[in-house]
């Protein structure tokens, strides 16, 4: 992990504020989000805010083999406000709940995560990292709707590649083909290798060249 826990919280708050600013300036909450096919802007706000609330509950529950049952039920029945001002307030409160839960947990508290077999730990720090990436990407999605997408900050974009490889690509499930490796090179100068073989898939950062 390249970003410190305090950076993850700060950048999540920053991106969430930019997210709401873009929602506030959008022509309509019914506008379609091109990068989230089938979703309206309202759907995307509900998705991100619902995720914040769900993970706040997961963090509050501490180490567990399953997510809190009430949080699962609440997320399934989620219905965010339809009026823009109320929706923005709801989004703001969602961010507050997540950041508050992260602050109380600190970076090392164990918790349930869906990525148990990956190379990312099942911890509050890993949740903070994943939530930053989701918030950053969806902020770009909303900015695209308004016609003014802004590039992701360099540190967030680079950590996003590494987080994706560690959380979504890494696994202990055996690669059922000939062993191979995939290299990923960012124009900013950082590189990674994803090795696939009988032991699964595992990412490593390559030395700078």
Short mmCIF file of C-alpha atoms in Angstrom, two decimals:
data_model
loop_
_atom_site.label_atom_id
_atom_site.label_comp_id
_atom_site.label_asym_id
_atom_site.label_seq_id
_atom_site.Cartn_x
_atom_site.Cartn_y
_atom_site.Cartn_z
CA UNK A 1 0.00 0.00 0.00
CA UNK A 2 1.45 3.37 -0.98
CA UNK A 3 -1.02 5.70 0.71
CA UNK A 4 -1.17 6.12 4.48
CA UNK A 5 -4.43 5.50 6.35
CA UNK A 6 -4.82 9.22 7.04
CA UNK A 7 -4.34 9.91 3.31
CA UNK A 8 -7.02 7.37 2.41
CA UNK A 9 -9.55 9.06 4.68
CA UNK A 10 -8.61 12.55 3.53
CA UNK A 11 -8.75 11.68 -0.16
CA UNK A 12 -12.05 9.82 0.24
CA UNK A 13 -13.56 12.91 1.85
CA UNK A 14 -12.11 15.10 -0.91
CA UNK A 15 -13.43 12.89 -3.70
CA UNK A 16 -16.83 12.59 -2.01
CA UNK A 17 -17.09 16.37 -1.90
CA UNK A 18 -16.21 16.55 -5.61
CA UNK A 19 -18.78 13.82 -6.26
CA UNK A 20 -21.56 15.85 -4.61
CA UNK A 21 -20.46 19.04 -6.38
CA UNK A 22 -20.86 17.27 -9.72
CA UNK A 23 -24.26 15.88 -8.71
CA UNK A 24 -25.36 19.36 -7.68
CA UNK A 25 -24.45 20.79 -11.10
CA UNK A 26 -25.87 17.93 -13.20
CA UNK A 27 -28.86 18.73 -15.43
CA UNK A 28 -31.08 16.02 -13.91
CA UNK A 29 -30.94 13.16 -11.46
CA UNK A 30 -32.51 11.06 -14.22
CA UNK A 31 -29.51 11.64 -16.52
CA UNK A 32 -27.93 8.41 -17.72
CA UNK A 33 -24.37 7.61 -16.62
CA UNK A 34 -22.50 6.46 -19.77
CA UNK A 35 -19.87 4.50 -17.85
CA UNK A 36 -22.50 2.72 -15.69
CA UNK A 37 -24.91 1.35 -18.34
CA UNK A 38 -28.51 1.35 -17.23
CA UNK A 39 -27.91 3.61 -14.22
CA UNK A 40 -29.22 7.09 -13.72
CA UNK A 41 -27.38 9.70 -11.69
CA UNK A 42 -29.74 9.00 -8.79
CA UNK A 43 -28.90 5.30 -9.02
CA UNK A 44 -25.19 6.08 -8.79
CA UNK A 45 -25.60 8.36 -5.75
CA UNK A 46 -27.65 5.66 -4.05
CA UNK A 47 -25.05 3.03 -4.91
CA UNK A 48 -22.09 4.98 -3.53
CA UNK A 49 -23.91 6.20 -0.43
CA UNK A 50 -25.36 2.78 0.25
CA UNK A 51 -21.89 1.30 0.00
CA UNK A 52 -20.54 3.85 2.48
CA UNK A 53 -23.26 2.97 4.98
CA UNK A 54 -22.82 -0.76 4.49
CA UNK A 55 -19.06 -0.65 5.04
CA UNK A 56 -19.49 1.62 8.07
CA UNK A 57 -21.63 -1.13 9.61
CA UNK A 58 -19.09 -3.81 8.64
CA UNK A 59 -16.28 -1.83 10.27
CA UNK A 60 -18.33 -1.30 13.40
CA UNK A 61 -18.96 -5.03 13.73
CA UNK A 62 -15.24 -5.86 13.83
CA UNK A 63 -13.80 -9.29 12.97
CA UNK A 64 -16.45 -11.59 11.51
CA UNK A 65 -16.95 -14.35 8.97
CA UNK A 66 -20.05 -12.71 7.49
CA UNK A 67 -21.31 -9.13 7.15
CA UNK A 68 -23.82 -7.86 9.75
CA UNK A 69 -27.25 -9.26 8.90
CA UNK A 70 -29.04 -5.96 9.52
CA UNK A 71 -26.62 -4.14 7.20
CA UNK A 72 -27.31 -6.68 4.43
CA UNK A 73 -31.07 -6.23 4.84
CA UNK A 74 -30.79 -2.46 4.94
CA UNK A 75 -28.67 -2.36 1.80
CA UNK A 76 -31.12 -4.59 -0.09
CA UNK A 77 -34.04 -2.33 0.84
CA UNK A 78 -32.15 0.94 0.33
CA UNK A 79 -34.10 3.86 -1.10
CA UNK A 80 -32.32 7.20 -1.19
CA UNK A 81 -34.29 10.49 -1.37
CA UNK A 82 -35.49 11.56 -4.81
CA UNK A 83 -35.26 15.34 -4.24
CA UNK A 84 -31.79 16.71 -5.02
CA UNK A 85 -31.11 18.68 -1.84
CA UNK A 86 -32.27 15.81 0.35
CA UNK A 87 -30.23 13.35 -1.71
CA UNK A 88 -27.09 15.45 -1.30
CA UNK A 89 -27.66 15.63 2.46
CA UNK A 90 -28.12 11.85 2.51
CA UNK A 91 -24.88 11.40 0.55
CA UNK A 92 -23.03 13.74 2.90
CA UNK A 93 -24.25 11.75 5.90
CA UNK A 94 -23.19 8.51 4.19
CA UNK A 95 -19.64 9.83 3.84
CA UNK A 96 -19.64 10.99 7.45
CA UNK A 97 -20.69 7.54 8.67
CA UNK A 98 -17.94 5.83 6.67
CA UNK A 99 -15.18 8.23 7.71
CA UNK A 100 -16.33 8.10 11.32
CA UNK A 101 -16.26 4.29 11.33
CA UNK A 102 -12.78 4.31 9.76
CA UNK A 103 -11.53 6.82 12.31
CA UNK A 104 -12.86 4.71 15.19
CA UNK A 105 -11.46 1.48 13.75
CA UNK A 106 -8.00 2.72 12.83
CA UNK A 107 -5.99 0.99 10.09
CA UNK A 108 -5.54 -2.48 11.64
CA UNK A 109 -8.95 -3.66 12.86
CA UNK A 110 -10.04 -6.95 11.33
CA UNK A 111 -13.43 -7.15 9.61
CA UNK A 112 -15.37 -9.16 7.07
CA UNK A 113 -14.56 -8.45 3.42
CA UNK A 114 -15.63 -10.10 0.19
CA UNK A 115 -12.00 -10.44 -0.94
CA UNK A 116 -10.92 -13.04 1.61
CA UNK A 117 -8.83 -15.10 -0.85
CA UNK A 118 -6.98 -12.13 -2.31
CA UNK A 119 -3.69 -10.48 -1.33
CA UNK A 120 -5.48 -7.58 0.36
CA UNK A 121 -5.93 -8.03 4.12
CA UNK A 122 -9.35 -8.32 5.71
CA UNK A 123 -8.91 -5.11 7.64
CA UNK A 124 -10.22 -1.60 8.06
CA UNK A 125 -7.18 -0.25 6.22
CA UNK A 126 -7.96 -2.36 3.15
CA UNK A 127 -11.60 -1.24 3.30
CA UNK A 128 -10.47 2.40 3.39
CA UNK A 129 -8.28 1.80 0.35
CA UNK A 130 -11.08 0.11 -1.60
CA UNK A 131 -13.63 2.80 -0.72
CA UNK A 132 -11.27 5.54 -1.90
CA UNK A 133 -10.97 3.85 -5.28
CA UNK A 134 -14.71 3.39 -5.65
CA UNK A 135 -15.37 6.99 -4.65
CA UNK A 136 -12.70 8.31 -7.04
CA UNK A 137 -13.96 6.30 -10.01
CA UNK A 138 -17.60 7.22 -9.44
CA UNK A 139 -16.67 10.87 -9.05
CA UNK A 140 -15.22 10.69 -12.55
CA UNK A 141 -18.42 8.95 -13.72
CA UNK A 142 -20.56 11.82 -12.42
CA UNK A 143 -18.23 14.46 -13.83
CA UNK A 144 -18.59 12.77 -17.20
CA UNK A 145 -22.34 13.32 -17.00
CA UNK A 146 -21.76 17.05 -16.49
CA UNK A 147 -19.31 17.18 -19.40
CA UNK A 148 -16.33 18.09 -17.22
CA UNK A 149 -14.44 14.92 -16.20
CA UNK A 150 -11.27 15.64 -14.26
CA UNK A 151 -8.22 13.32 -14.26
CA UNK A 152 -7.69 11.27 -11.15
CA UNK A 153 -4.90 12.47 -8.92
CA UNK A 154 -1.65 10.64 -9.74
CA UNK A 155 -1.32 9.05 -6.29
CA UNK A 156 -4.91 7.81 -6.37
CA UNK A 157 -4.69 6.43 -9.91
CA UNK A 158 -1.45 4.55 -9.25
CA UNK A 159 -2.73 3.09 -6.00
CA UNK A 160 -5.91 2.13 -7.85
CA UNK A 161 -4.00 -0.13 -10.22
CA UNK A 162 -2.17 -1.81 -7.36
CA UNK A 163 -5.32 -2.14 -5.25
CA UNK A 164 -7.22 -3.71 -8.16
CA UNK A 165 -4.46 -6.24 -8.79
CA UNK A 166 -4.21 -7.13 -5.09
CA UNK A 167 -7.93 -7.22 -4.33
CA UNK A 168 -9.70 -8.26 -7.51
CA UNK A 169 -7.08 -10.25 -9.45
CA UNK A 170 -5.08 -12.01 -6.75
CA UNK A 171 -6.36 -15.44 -5.74
CA UNK A 172 -5.19 -18.77 -4.35
CA UNK A 173 -7.25 -20.65 -6.95
CA UNK A 174 -4.94 -22.50 -9.34
CA UNK A 175 -4.42 -21.07 -12.83
CA UNK A 176 -5.62 -23.96 -15.08
CA UNK A 177 -3.25 -23.23 -17.97
CA UNK A 178 0.46 -22.96 -18.61
CA UNK A 179 2.10 -20.63 -16.07
CA UNK A 180 2.41 -17.10 -17.35
CA UNK A 181 2.89 -13.52 -16.22
CA UNK A 182 1.30 -10.24 -17.19
CA UNK A 183 3.15 -6.95 -16.77
CA UNK A 184 1.35 -3.64 -16.26
CA UNK A 185 3.19 -0.37 -16.89
CA UNK A 186 1.86 3.05 -15.93
CA UNK A 187 3.05 6.07 -17.88
CA UNK A 188 3.90 7.66 -14.53
CA UNK A 189 6.72 5.13 -14.15
CA UNK A 190 5.36 2.40 -11.89
CA UNK A 191 5.07 -1.24 -12.99
CA UNK A 192 3.58 -4.47 -11.65
CA UNK A 193 3.66 -8.15 -12.58
CA UNK A 194 0.74 -10.54 -12.13
CA UNK A 195 2.07 -14.11 -11.98
CA UNK A 196 -0.40 -16.92 -12.77
CA UNK A 197 0.40 -20.57 -12.04
CA UNK A 198 -0.71 -23.55 -10.01
CA UNK A 199 -0.57 -21.49 -6.80
CA UNK A 200 -3.04 -18.93 -8.12
CA UNK A 201 -2.51 -15.29 -9.13
CA UNK A 202 -0.26 -12.93 -7.19
CA UNK A 203 0.87 -9.39 -7.97
CA UNK A 204 4.27 -7.88 -7.26
CA UNK A 205 5.58 -4.38 -7.82
CA UNK A 206 8.50 -4.26 -10.22
CA UNK A 207 11.58 -2.09 -9.63
CA UNK A 208 11.44 1.33 -11.28
CA UNK A 209 13.27 1.52 -14.61
#
